Amino acid sequence: MRKRFIIILEIAIALAALLTGYIFIVGKSAVDTPASARPVTTADKPHILYLAPAGNQRGQVNDEQMQGRGATPVRDWAEVRTAADSQPLDALLVDAALFEALTSEDTTWLQTQFRNGVVIVGLGVTDDRLAQILGLKTLRSPGEADIPLGATGYRLVSSYVFGQPEDVKALEDSDWINREIAEDTDNSPDIKYPLVSSFRKARGELNSKDDLDLLFLRLKSEIEDVYQTRQEIQ
Amino acid sequence: MMITLTYWPIYWLMIKLLIIALIATIVGLGLGLGHVYAETKNNLNVPVAGSVDTAATNGGNSTPTLLFAYGQSASSVNLFYLYANARFWHTGPLLQDQKSKTWNNSKGGVTPLIYTSGFGDKAATQSKFRYASPTTLATYYTSWWPGTPSAPGSCYNFWNSGNSC
C-alpha cells in the first residue's frame, strides 16, 4: 500500500514537472523565428530618407532619432530626388508638412517609387490624404474602422510587381492596388509567365522607443521582401 | 543516530522525487522548445489540380509585447494563381499590419513577417488558389491567436473585419 502510494506520487510529480517545463517554454512562445530559417539578401545598408523640416519633432521622431536608425534627413523633394538618382531608395519617411510641398511632378515621381517597391511612410498624415497623393481611392480595408491616425501616427505602405513587362503592364492596367485594398482579388488578368505582386500597409504610433522599434522592424521586413522577391523572379 | 536512521527512508524518497522532477522538467522544456504556434492546413483541394495545396498562419512573440506572424499559400504543383493575405487585427477594428502576396504561374510561398505590439492582437490569413485562368477559385482561412492552441479566427468574418467567426 505504502509502496503503491509512493509510485503514484512519483508519477504525479513527474507529470507535473513535465507540464511545467513544457508550459514554461510554450508560454513564452519560444518559437523559431521564421525569418531566421529563410535566406534573405538585401542591401548592406538600406537607403532610407527622412524628409521633414529642419528642427522638426513629431512624437519621438526627429533628425537625431532617424539618423540613429539609419535614415538620412533631407529637407525638400529636390534633395530626395537627387539622392534617389545617385542610389535607389529603399524607403522614404515623409512628414505631413512636406506632403503639402509636393508639385505635380514630385507626386508622379513619388507614385512611381511607391509602385516599384519603395516603402513609403507618412508621418502625421491622414489616410485619405496619403491615398490621394499615391493615386489610390482609399487605404482603409472594407472591414476596418475609420479611426484617425492622429498627429503622432504613421501609415506605412508598399507595393511591387516583378515579372515580364507585358504581364506587369496587364496587372497595372487592371488597377490591381485599388482592387487589392477593396478585397476584389478573385479575378486577375491573363498573366502568362511567373509574376509576383505584393501590397503592404501598416499603422502605428511615434510616441515611444518601442513604437519606433516596431516601425523599423516593419521597414526591415518589407525591404528584405522586396530584395528577395526581386532576386527570385529575375 | 537512531533518529537519522528512522528518517533516512523519507530523505531518500525526497531525493528520488527531486531527481524525477528535475528530469521531467528538462524533458518538458525540450518538448516545449519544439513547439510552434501555427495553423496549417495541408492537402487542400483546388479544382482540377486536386489536393495539392497548403495554407497556414504562423505566429509568435519576439518579446512579451511584440508579436509577429506570416501567412502561407503554397502548392506542390504550379498554379496559375496563389494568394496569401496575412493580417494582424486589433480591437477597433484596426488593421495593424497586413501583407498580401500574389504568385502567378508558380508554387507560391510565404509572406514576410508582419508585426504588431497591441495587447490582444490576433492574426489570420486568407489563402486563395486557382489552377488555371478559367477554373474555380478555392479559398481557405487560417489563424493564430496568441495563447490559444486552437485557431478560432479561421473564417472570412475574422479575416475581413477582426470580428468573431
mmCIF file of C-alpha atoms in Angstrom:
data_model
loop_
_atom_site.group_PDB
_atom_site.id
_atom_site.type_symbol
_atom_site.label_atom_id
_atom_site.label_comp_id
_atom_site.label_asym_id
_atom_site.label_seq_id
_atom_site.Cartn_x
_atom_site.Cartn_y
_atom_site.Cartn_z
ATOM 1 C CA MET A 1 0.000 0.000 0.000
ATOM 2 C CA ARG A 2 2.746 2.380 1.044
ATOM 3 C CA LYS A 3 4.817 1.349 -1.981
ATOM 4 C CA ARG A 4 1.881 1.943 -4.353
ATOM 5 C CA PHE A 5 1.328 5.384 -2.849
ATOM 6 C CA ILE A 6 4.965 6.287 -3.422
ATOM 7 C CA ILE A 7 4.808 5.145 -7.050
ATOM 8 C CA ILE A 8 1.690 7.222 -7.650
ATOM 9 C CA LEU A 9 3.366 10.210 -6.014
ATOM 10 C CA GLU A 10 6.442 9.800 -8.217
ATOM 11 C CA ILE A 11 4.300 9.636 -11.373
ATOM 12 C CA ALA A 12 2.283 12.678 -10.329
ATOM 13 C CA ILE A 13 5.399 14.749 -9.668
ATOM 14 C CA ALA A 14 6.946 13.629 -12.956
ATOM 15 C CA LEU A 15 3.851 14.679 -14.899
ATOM 16 C CA ALA A 16 3.618 17.997 -13.090
ATOM 17 C CA ALA A 17 7.271 18.738 -13.754
ATOM 18 C CA LEU A 18 6.946 17.702 -17.414
ATOM 19 C CA LEU A 19 3.972 20.020 -17.861
ATOM 20 C CA THR A 20 5.748 22.852 -16.068
ATOM 21 C CA GLY A 21 8.735 22.579 -18.351
ATOM 22 C CA TYR A 22 6.559 22.444 -21.433
ATOM 23 C CA ILE A 23 4.383 25.393 -20.401
ATOM 24 C CA PHE A 24 7.430 27.416 -19.442
ATOM 25 C CA ILE A 25 8.687 27.258 -22.984
ATOM 26 C CA VAL A 26 5.379 27.288 -24.832
ATOM 27 C CA GLY A 27 4.006 30.051 -22.660
ATOM 28 C CA LYS A 28 6.965 32.223 -23.633
ATOM 29 C CA SER A 29 6.283 31.305 -27.257
ATOM 30 C CA ALA A 30 9.879 30.307 -27.815
ATOM 31 C CA VAL A 31 9.236 29.976 -31.500
ATOM 32 C CA ASP A 32 11.968 29.512 -34.014
ATOM 33 C CA THR A 33 11.695 32.898 -35.718
ATOM 34 C CA PRO A 34 10.564 32.118 -39.257
ATOM 35 C CA ALA A 35 12.783 34.767 -40.781
ATOM 36 C CA SER A 36 15.905 33.064 -39.462
ATOM 37 C CA ALA A 37 15.077 29.939 -41.479
ATOM 38 C CA ARG A 38 14.674 31.761 -44.809
ATOM 39 C CA PRO A 39 17.599 33.073 -46.834
ATOM 40 C CA VAL A 40 17.475 36.853 -47.307
ATOM 41 C CA THR A 41 19.640 39.028 -49.478
ATOM 42 C CA THR A 42 19.361 42.737 -49.003
ATOM 43 C CA ALA A 43 21.400 45.895 -49.220
ATOM 44 C CA ASP A 44 24.128 46.106 -46.585
ATOM 45 C CA LYS A 45 22.773 49.485 -45.602
ATOM 46 C CA PRO A 46 19.252 50.196 -46.905
ATOM 47 C CA HIS A 47 18.861 53.646 -48.446
ATOM 48 C CA ILE A 48 16.265 55.282 -46.231
ATOM 49 C CA LEU A 49 15.486 59.006 -46.302
ATOM 50 C CA TYR A 50 13.620 61.049 -43.715
ATOM 51 C CA LEU A 51 12.012 64.125 -45.275
ATOM 52 C CA ALA A 52 10.999 66.774 -42.759
ATOM 53 C CA PRO A 53 11.549 70.454 -41.967
ATOM 54 C CA ALA A 54 14.679 71.340 -40.037
ATOM 55 C CA GLY A 55 14.234 71.003 -36.290
ATOM 56 C CA ASN A 56 11.016 69.019 -36.715
ATOM 57 C CA GLN A 57 9.707 66.900 -33.847
ATOM 58 C CA ARG A 58 6.759 64.563 -34.247
ATOM 59 C CA GLY A 59 6.336 62.263 -31.290
ATOM 60 C CA GLN A 60 9.753 60.727 -30.776
ATOM 61 C CA VAL A 61 10.760 61.346 -34.394
ATOM 62 C CA ASN A 62 13.424 63.935 -35.104
ATOM 63 C CA ASP A 63 16.637 64.107 -37.129
ATOM 64 C CA GLU A 64 18.762 62.544 -34.405
ATOM 65 C CA GLN A 65 16.410 59.614 -33.836
ATOM 66 C CA MET A 66 16.141 58.918 -37.554
ATOM 67 C CA GLN A 67 19.892 59.139 -38.128
ATOM 68 C CA GLY A 68 20.424 56.722 -35.245
ATOM 69 C CA ARG A 69 18.220 54.237 -37.058
ATOM 70 C CA GLY A 70 19.901 54.615 -40.435
ATOM 71 C CA ALA A 71 17.571 57.170 -42.073
ATOM 72 C CA THR A 72 19.193 60.246 -43.650
ATOM 73 C CA PRO A 73 17.403 63.548 -43.003
ATOM 74 C CA VAL A 74 16.627 65.668 -46.080
ATOM 75 C CA ARG A 75 14.698 68.911 -46.375
ATOM 76 C CA ASP A 76 12.876 69.079 -49.704
ATOM 77 C CA TRP A 77 11.718 66.979 -52.632
ATOM 78 C CA ALA A 78 14.568 68.124 -54.882
ATOM 79 C CA GLU A 79 17.025 66.728 -52.344
ATOM 80 C CA VAL A 80 15.040 63.482 -52.189
ATOM 81 C CA ARG A 81 15.074 63.028 -55.946
ATOM 82 C CA THR A 82 18.778 63.870 -56.225
ATOM 83 C CA ALA A 83 19.577 61.293 -53.550
ATOM 84 C CA ALA A 84 17.373 58.700 -55.278
ATOM 85 C CA ASP A 85 19.117 59.342 -58.604
ATOM 86 C CA SER A 86 22.517 58.544 -57.123
ATOM 87 C CA GLN A 87 21.321 55.468 -55.188
ATOM 88 C CA PRO A 88 17.889 53.797 -55.497
ATOM 89 C CA LEU A 89 15.693 54.341 -52.486
ATOM 90 C CA ASP A 90 14.530 51.549 -50.244
ATOM 91 C CA ALA A 91 12.248 53.630 -48.022
ATOM 92 C CA LEU A 92 11.073 57.203 -47.654
ATOM 93 C CA LEU A 93 9.619 58.605 -44.428
ATOM 94 C CA VAL A 94 7.769 61.873 -45.078
ATOM 95 C CA ASP A 95 6.500 64.307 -42.503
ATOM 96 C CA ALA A 96 2.972 65.594 -43.167
ATOM 97 C CA ALA A 97 4.285 69.138 -43.628
ATOM 98 C CA LEU A 98 6.362 68.133 -46.645
ATOM 99 C CA PHE A 99 3.466 66.367 -48.384
ATOM 100 C CA GLU A 100 1.978 69.824 -48.772
ATOM 101 C CA ALA A 101 5.104 70.907 -50.679
ATOM 102 C CA LEU A 102 4.637 68.324 -53.447
ATOM 103 C CA THR A 103 4.473 69.581 -57.027
ATOM 104 C CA SER A 104 2.538 67.545 -59.600
ATOM 105 C CA GLU A 105 5.873 66.331 -60.983
ATOM 106 C CA ASP A 106 7.025 65.246 -57.494
ATOM 107 C CA THR A 107 3.691 63.479 -56.995
ATOM 108 C CA THR A 108 4.066 61.494 -60.209
ATOM 109 C CA TRP A 109 7.626 60.611 -59.207
ATOM 110 C CA LEU A 110 6.507 59.511 -55.736
ATOM 111 C CA GLN A 111 3.732 57.342 -57.152
ATOM 112 C CA THR A 112 6.283 55.590 -59.375
ATOM 113 C CA GLN A 113 8.554 54.985 -56.405
ATOM 114 C CA PHE A 114 5.616 53.547 -54.441
ATOM 115 C CA ARG A 115 4.656 51.168 -57.244
ATOM 116 C CA ASN A 116 8.249 49.981 -57.630
ATOM 117 C CA GLY A 117 8.837 48.705 -54.129
ATOM 118 C CA VAL A 118 9.971 51.819 -52.250
ATOM 119 C CA VAL A 119 8.358 51.718 -48.817
ATOM 120 C CA ILE A 120 6.538 54.988 -48.124
ATOM 121 C CA VAL A 121 5.815 56.067 -44.548
ATOM 122 C CA GLY A 122 3.555 59.058 -43.976
ATOM 123 C CA LEU A 123 4.193 60.673 -40.581
ATOM 124 C CA GLY A 124 1.197 62.510 -39.144
ATOM 125 C CA VAL A 125 -0.688 62.447 -42.454
ATOM 126 C CA THR A 126 -4.291 61.286 -42.738
ATOM 127 C CA ASP A 127 -5.116 58.078 -44.592
ATOM 128 C CA ASP A 128 -7.298 59.934 -47.086
ATOM 129 C CA ARG A 129 -4.577 62.463 -47.888
ATOM 130 C CA LEU A 130 -1.906 59.805 -48.331
ATOM 131 C CA ALA A 131 -4.234 57.751 -50.520
ATOM 132 C CA GLN A 132 -4.893 60.799 -52.681
ATOM 133 C CA ILE A 133 -1.159 61.520 -53.023
ATOM 134 C CA LEU A 134 -0.434 57.934 -54.044
ATOM 135 C CA GLY A 135 -3.261 57.884 -56.583
ATOM 136 C CA LEU A 136 -5.418 55.464 -54.604
ATOM 137 C CA LYS A 137 -9.098 55.605 -53.736
ATOM 138 C CA THR A 138 -8.565 54.720 -50.077
ATOM 139 C CA LEU A 139 -6.091 52.998 -47.745
ATOM 140 C CA ARG A 140 -8.733 51.517 -45.477
ATOM 141 C CA SER A 141 -9.866 47.957 -45.945
ATOM 142 C CA PRO A 142 -13.651 47.340 -46.136
ATOM 143 C CA GLY A 143 -13.894 45.863 -42.627
ATOM 144 C CA GLU A 144 -11.644 48.407 -40.984
ATOM 145 C CA ALA A 145 -12.958 51.155 -38.726
ATOM 146 C CA ASP A 146 -12.289 54.777 -39.683
ATOM 147 C CA ILE A 147 -10.135 55.736 -36.695
ATOM 148 C CA PRO A 148 -7.782 58.650 -37.431
ATOM 149 C CA LEU A 149 -4.066 58.156 -37.044
ATOM 150 C CA GLY A 150 -3.538 61.454 -35.280
ATOM 151 C CA ALA A 151 -0.626 63.872 -35.350
ATOM 152 C CA THR A 152 1.808 61.288 -33.956
ATOM 153 C CA GLY A 153 0.583 58.375 -36.017
ATOM 154 C CA TYR A 154 2.069 56.896 -39.176
ATOM 155 C CA ARG A 155 0.905 54.908 -42.152
ATOM 156 C CA LEU A 156 3.326 52.584 -43.961
ATOM 157 C CA VAL A 157 2.563 51.432 -47.499
ATOM 158 C CA SER A 158 4.469 49.446 -50.062
ATOM 159 C CA SER A 159 3.764 47.715 -53.360
ATOM 160 C CA TYR A 160 5.629 45.993 -56.156
ATOM 161 C CA VAL A 161 5.151 43.844 -59.239
ATOM 162 C CA PHE A 162 8.005 41.728 -60.585
ATOM 163 C CA GLY A 163 7.668 39.780 -63.814
ATOM 164 C CA GLN A 164 7.756 40.028 -67.581
ATOM 165 C CA PRO A 165 6.950 43.551 -68.830
ATOM 166 C CA GLU A 166 3.770 42.530 -70.691
ATOM 167 C CA ASP A 167 2.419 40.775 -67.585
ATOM 168 C CA VAL A 168 3.375 43.697 -65.339
ATOM 169 C CA LYS A 169 1.527 46.075 -67.681
ATOM 170 C CA ALA A 170 -1.534 43.830 -67.776
ATOM 171 C CA LEU A 171 -1.666 43.813 -63.981
ATOM 172 C CA GLU A 172 -1.074 47.562 -63.651
ATOM 173 C CA ASP A 173 -3.800 48.231 -66.223
ATOM 174 C CA SER A 174 -6.223 46.188 -64.086
ATOM 175 C CA ASP A 175 -5.959 48.764 -61.250
ATOM 176 C CA TRP A 176 -4.716 45.960 -59.006
ATOM 177 C CA ILE A 177 -3.786 48.002 -55.917
ATOM 178 C CA ASN A 178 -7.209 49.598 -55.574
ATOM 179 C CA ARG A 179 -8.786 46.195 -56.138
ATOM 180 C CA GLU A 180 -6.441 44.667 -53.570
ATOM 181 C CA ILE A 181 -7.425 47.208 -50.919
ATOM 182 C CA ALA A 182 -11.112 46.660 -51.763
ATOM 183 C CA GLU A 183 -10.542 42.877 -51.393
ATOM 184 C CA ASP A 184 -11.584 42.381 -55.028
ATOM 185 C CA THR A 185 -8.940 39.759 -55.737
ATOM 186 C CA ASP A 186 -10.937 36.803 -57.078
ATOM 187 C CA ASN A 187 -10.165 37.642 -60.671
ATOM 188 C CA SER A 188 -6.878 38.624 -62.240
ATOM 189 C CA PRO A 189 -5.799 39.421 -65.793
ATOM 190 C CA ASP A 190 -4.335 36.748 -68.005
ATOM 191 C CA ILE A 191 -0.738 36.519 -66.745
ATOM 192 C CA LYS A 192 1.387 34.323 -68.982
ATOM 193 C CA TYR A 193 4.686 33.993 -67.099
ATOM 194 C CA PRO A 194 5.824 33.797 -63.456
ATOM 195 C CA LEU A 195 4.911 37.003 -61.676
ATOM 196 C CA VAL A 196 4.823 38.160 -58.062
ATOM 197 C CA SER A 197 2.907 41.178 -56.800
ATOM 198 C CA SER A 198 2.577 42.480 -53.290
ATOM 199 C CA PHE A 199 0.872 45.154 -51.237
ATOM 200 C CA ARG A 200 1.531 46.044 -47.633
ATOM 201 C CA LYS A 201 0.034 48.550 -45.251
ATOM 202 C CA ALA A 202 0.520 49.113 -41.560
ATOM 203 C CA ARG A 203 -0.334 51.781 -38.995
ATOM 204 C CA GLY A 204 1.263 52.761 -35.744
ATOM 205 C CA GLU A 205 2.356 55.466 -33.333
ATOM 206 C CA LEU A 206 5.527 57.514 -32.953
ATOM 207 C CA ASN A 207 5.338 58.173 -29.222
ATOM 208 C CA SER A 208 7.926 55.832 -27.728
ATOM 209 C CA LYS A 209 11.104 53.907 -28.433
ATOM 210 C CA ASP A 210 9.027 50.742 -28.720
ATOM 211 C CA ASP A 211 6.826 52.436 -31.322
ATOM 212 C CA LEU A 212 9.868 53.341 -33.426
ATOM 213 C CA ASP A 213 11.343 49.863 -32.961
ATOM 214 C CA LEU A 214 8.107 48.436 -34.362
ATOM 215 C CA LEU A 215 8.139 50.837 -37.314
ATOM 216 C CA PHE A 216 11.701 49.918 -38.239
ATOM 217 C CA LEU A 217 11.025 46.194 -37.834
ATOM 218 C CA ARG A 218 8.240 46.561 -40.358
ATOM 219 C CA LEU A 219 10.503 48.570 -42.661
ATOM 220 C CA LYS A 220 13.226 45.936 -42.447
ATOM 221 C CA SER A 221 10.790 43.110 -43.118
ATOM 222 C CA GLU A 222 9.350 44.853 -46.150
ATOM 223 C CA ILE A 223 12.684 45.969 -47.627
ATOM 224 C CA GLU A 224 14.064 42.444 -47.296
ATOM 225 C CA ASP A 225 10.986 41.032 -49.024
ATOM 226 C CA VAL A 226 11.384 43.423 -51.941
ATOM 227 C CA TYR A 227 15.003 42.380 -52.446
ATOM 228 C CA GLN A 228 14.343 38.681 -52.012
ATOM 229 C CA THR A 229 11.394 38.616 -54.385
ATOM 230 C CA ARG A 230 13.193 40.674 -56.986
ATOM 231 C CA GLN A 231 16.058 38.172 -56.888
ATOM 232 C CA GLU A 232 13.739 35.168 -57.089
ATOM 233 C CA ILE A 233 11.722 36.375 -60.044
ATOM 234 C CA GLN A 234 14.599 37.713 -62.151
ATOM 235 C CA MET B 1 21.863 8.137 15.200
ATOM 236 C CA MET B 2 18.540 6.394 15.877
ATOM 237 C CA ILE B 3 16.667 9.473 14.642
ATOM 238 C CA THR B 4 18.770 9.712 11.479
ATOM 239 C CA LEU B 5 18.222 6.039 10.698
ATOM 240 C CA THR B 6 14.490 6.447 11.297
ATOM 241 C CA TYR B 7 14.171 9.350 8.855
ATOM 242 C CA TRP B 8 16.542 8.046 6.142
ATOM 243 C CA PRO B 9 13.782 6.419 4.040
ATOM 244 C CA ILE B 10 11.977 9.769 3.937
ATOM 245 C CA TYR B 11 15.128 11.598 2.913
ATOM 246 C CA TRP B 12 15.755 9.057 0.181
ATOM 247 C CA LEU B 13 12.178 9.436 -1.056
ATOM 248 C CA MET B 14 12.564 13.209 -1.198
ATOM 249 C CA ILE B 15 15.826 12.934 -3.119
ATOM 250 C CA LYS B 16 14.244 10.465 -5.509
ATOM 251 C CA LEU B 17 11.255 12.750 -6.093
ATOM 252 C CA LEU B 18 13.555 15.699 -6.712
ATOM 253 C CA ILE B 19 15.529 13.760 -9.312
ATOM 254 C CA ILE B 20 12.327 12.684 -11.029
ATOM 255 C CA ALA B 21 11.040 16.264 -11.043
ATOM 256 C CA LEU B 22 14.309 17.558 -12.462
ATOM 257 C CA ILE B 23 14.460 15.033 -15.261
ATOM 258 C CA ALA B 24 10.791 15.500 -16.133
ATOM 259 C CA THR B 25 11.184 19.295 -16.208
ATOM 260 C CA ILE B 26 14.096 19.007 -18.610
ATOM 261 C CA VAL B 27 12.080 16.712 -20.842
ATOM 262 C CA GLY B 28 9.174 19.145 -20.703
ATOM 263 C CA LEU B 29 11.430 22.040 -21.647
ATOM 264 C CA GLY B 30 12.670 20.035 -24.591
ATOM 265 C CA LEU B 31 9.159 19.294 -25.766
ATOM 266 C CA GLY B 32 8.247 22.932 -25.427
ATOM 267 C CA LEU B 33 11.209 24.120 -27.453
ATOM 268 C CA GLY B 34 9.958 22.172 -30.443
ATOM 269 C CA HIS B 35 6.538 23.789 -30.241
ATOM 270 C CA VAL B 36 5.497 26.292 -32.912
ATOM 271 C CA TYR B 37 2.229 28.153 -32.824
ATOM 272 C CA ALA B 38 0.666 27.703 -36.230
ATOM 273 C CA GLU B 39 -2.403 26.595 -38.048
ATOM 274 C CA THR B 40 -1.517 24.652 -41.120
ATOM 275 C CA LYS B 41 -3.998 23.084 -43.492
ATOM 276 C CA ASN B 42 -2.402 20.565 -45.820
ATOM 277 C CA ASN B 43 -3.666 18.682 -48.873
ATOM 278 C CA LEU B 44 -6.247 21.325 -49.621
ATOM 279 C CA ASN B 45 -8.292 20.784 -52.726
ATOM 280 C CA VAL B 46 -8.025 23.051 -55.739
ATOM 281 C CA PRO B 47 -10.468 22.211 -58.529
ATOM 282 C CA VAL B 48 -8.714 20.343 -61.361
ATOM 283 C CA ALA B 49 -5.313 20.205 -59.620
ATOM 284 C CA GLY B 50 -6.506 18.127 -56.651
ATOM 285 C CA SER B 51 -5.310 18.075 -53.043
ATOM 286 C CA VAL B 52 -2.046 19.844 -53.611
ATOM 287 C CA ASP B 53 -2.157 22.980 -51.522
ATOM 288 C CA THR B 54 -1.121 24.245 -48.127
ATOM 289 C CA ALA B 55 -2.500 27.256 -46.302
ATOM 290 C CA ALA B 56 -1.083 28.421 -42.994
ATOM 291 C CA THR B 57 -0.705 31.187 -40.458
ATOM 292 C CA ASN B 58 2.346 31.063 -38.224
ATOM 293 C CA GLY B 59 2.948 33.368 -35.314
ATOM 294 C CA GLY B 60 4.937 34.009 -32.202
ATOM 295 C CA ASN B 61 6.456 36.540 -29.792
ATOM 296 C CA SER B 62 9.796 38.260 -30.285
ATOM 297 C CA THR B 63 9.297 39.819 -26.853
ATOM 298 C CA PRO B 64 6.314 39.544 -24.472
ATOM 299 C CA THR B 65 4.676 42.530 -26.188
ATOM 300 C CA LEU B 66 5.886 42.175 -29.780
ATOM 301 C CA LEU B 67 4.030 39.697 -31.952
ATOM 302 C CA PHE B 68 4.937 38.503 -35.424
ATOM 303 C CA ALA B 69 3.144 36.342 -37.942
ATOM 304 C CA TYR B 70 3.277 35.273 -41.553
ATOM 305 C CA GLY B 71 0.912 33.615 -43.966
ATOM 306 C CA GLN B 72 1.431 30.841 -46.475
ATOM 307 C CA SER B 73 -0.188 29.770 -49.725
ATOM 308 C CA ALA B 74 1.814 27.038 -51.395
ATOM 309 C CA SER B 75 1.255 24.221 -53.823
ATOM 310 C CA SER B 76 3.121 21.094 -54.827
ATOM 311 C CA VAL B 77 2.339 21.871 -58.469
ATOM 312 C CA ASN B 78 2.491 25.083 -60.463
ATOM 313 C CA LEU B 79 -0.745 27.028 -60.321
ATOM 314 C CA PHE B 80 -1.944 29.975 -62.345
ATOM 315 C CA TYR B 81 -2.770 31.932 -59.178
ATOM 316 C CA LEU B 82 -1.903 31.727 -55.495
ATOM 317 C CA TYR B 83 -2.638 34.468 -52.981
ATOM 318 C CA ALA B 84 -1.810 34.952 -49.316
ATOM 319 C CA ASN B 85 -3.002 37.927 -47.277
ATOM 320 C CA ALA B 86 -1.813 37.882 -43.659
ATOM 321 C CA ARG B 87 -3.332 40.358 -41.207
ATOM 322 C CA PHE B 88 -2.996 41.461 -37.604
ATOM 323 C CA TRP B 89 -6.260 42.789 -36.189
ATOM 324 C CA HIS B 90 -6.608 44.973 -33.130
ATOM 325 C CA THR B 91 -9.806 45.918 -31.323
ATOM 326 C CA GLY B 92 -11.485 48.719 -33.245
ATOM 327 C CA PRO B 93 -11.348 47.006 -35.539
ATOM 328 C CA LEU B 94 -7.966 48.330 -36.569
ATOM 329 C CA LEU B 95 -5.840 46.599 -39.156
ATOM 330 C CA GLN B 96 -2.390 46.985 -37.578
ATOM 331 C CA ASP B 97 -0.327 45.330 -40.282
ATOM 332 C CA GLN B 98 -1.179 43.408 -43.384
ATOM 333 C CA LYS B 99 0.827 41.902 -46.204
ATOM 334 C CA SER B 100 -0.617 40.342 -49.313
ATOM 335 C CA LYS B 101 1.374 38.476 -51.888
ATOM 336 C CA THR B 102 0.206 37.079 -55.214
ATOM 337 C CA TRP B 103 2.074 34.497 -57.255
ATOM 338 C CA ASN B 104 1.163 33.712 -60.861
ATOM 339 C CA ASN B 105 2.389 30.571 -62.636
ATOM 340 C CA SER B 106 4.176 29.440 -59.525
ATOM 341 C CA LYS B 107 4.073 27.178 -56.478
ATOM 342 C CA GLY B 108 3.528 30.146 -54.187
ATOM 343 C CA GLY B 109 5.257 30.691 -50.891
ATOM 344 C CA VAL B 110 5.063 32.716 -47.711
ATOM 345 C CA THR B 111 4.608 36.358 -46.864
ATOM 346 C CA PRO B 112 7.345 38.152 -44.958
ATOM 347 C CA LEU B 113 6.754 38.798 -41.279
ATOM 348 C CA ILE B 114 4.090 41.217 -40.143
ATOM 349 C CA TYR B 115 4.288 42.746 -36.689
ATOM 350 C CA THR B 116 2.155 44.268 -34.001
ATOM 351 C CA SER B 117 2.523 45.319 -30.396
ATOM 352 C CA GLY B 118 -1.119 45.644 -29.424
ATOM 353 C CA PHE B 119 -2.474 43.695 -26.481
ATOM 354 C CA GLY B 120 -4.908 41.086 -27.695
ATOM 355 C CA ASP B 121 -3.952 41.390 -31.356
ATOM 356 C CA LYS B 122 -4.635 38.350 -33.496
ATOM 357 C CA ALA B 123 -3.513 37.125 -36.901
ATOM 358 C CA ALA B 124 -5.327 35.466 -39.788
ATOM 359 C CA THR B 125 -4.521 34.631 -43.404
ATOM 360 C CA GLN B 126 -6.713 34.363 -46.457
ATOM 361 C CA SER B 127 -5.266 31.887 -48.961
ATOM 362 C CA LYS B 128 -6.554 31.529 -52.494
ATOM 363 C CA PHE B 129 -5.669 29.056 -55.221
ATOM 364 C CA ARG B 130 -6.617 28.704 -58.871
ATOM 365 C CA TYR B 131 -5.274 26.002 -61.149
ATOM 366 C CA ALA B 132 -5.811 27.817 -64.467
ATOM 367 C CA SER B 133 -7.446 31.023 -65.587
ATOM 368 C CA PRO B 134 -10.970 29.740 -66.197
ATOM 369 C CA THR B 135 -11.131 27.206 -63.353
ATOM 370 C CA THR B 136 -12.812 27.643 -59.971
ATOM 371 C CA LEU B 137 -11.074 29.561 -57.227
ATOM 372 C CA ALA B 138 -10.503 27.856 -53.860
ATOM 373 C CA THR B 139 -10.331 29.995 -50.699
ATOM 374 C CA TYR B 140 -9.189 28.958 -47.222
ATOM 375 C CA TYR B 141 -8.628 30.686 -43.886
ATOM 376 C CA THR B 142 -6.128 30.024 -41.149
ATOM 377 C CA SER B 143 -5.363 31.955 -37.988
ATOM 378 C CA TRP B 144 -3.117 32.339 -34.969
ATOM 379 C CA TRP B 145 -4.395 33.840 -31.727
ATOM 380 C CA PRO B 146 -1.686 34.237 -29.060
ATOM 381 C CA GLY B 147 -2.157 31.993 -26.059
ATOM 382 C CA THR B 148 -4.664 29.791 -27.838
ATOM 383 C CA PRO B 149 -3.527 26.469 -29.268
ATOM 384 C CA SER B 150 -6.643 26.287 -31.419
ATOM 385 C CA ALA B 151 -7.337 28.683 -34.263
ATOM 386 C CA PRO B 152 -10.665 30.438 -33.609
ATOM 387 C CA GLY B 153 -10.210 33.087 -36.310
ATOM 388 C CA SER B 154 -10.086 30.881 -39.374
ATOM 389 C CA CYS B 155 -13.038 32.335 -41.238
ATOM 390 C CA TYR B 156 -13.882 35.176 -43.596
ATOM 391 C CA ASN B 157 -15.574 37.201 -40.878
ATOM 392 C CA PHE B 158 -12.490 37.436 -38.694
ATOM 393 C CA TRP B 159 -10.033 37.915 -41.554
ATOM 394 C CA ASN B 160 -12.214 40.632 -43.106
ATOM 395 C CA SER B 161 -13.099 42.637 -40.014
ATOM 396 C CA GLY B 162 -11.481 41.225 -36.877
ATOM 397 C CA ASN B 163 -14.874 40.082 -35.622
ATOM 398 C CA SER B 164 -15.525 36.594 -34.324
ATOM 399 C CA CYS B 165 -16.375 33.708 -36.618
#
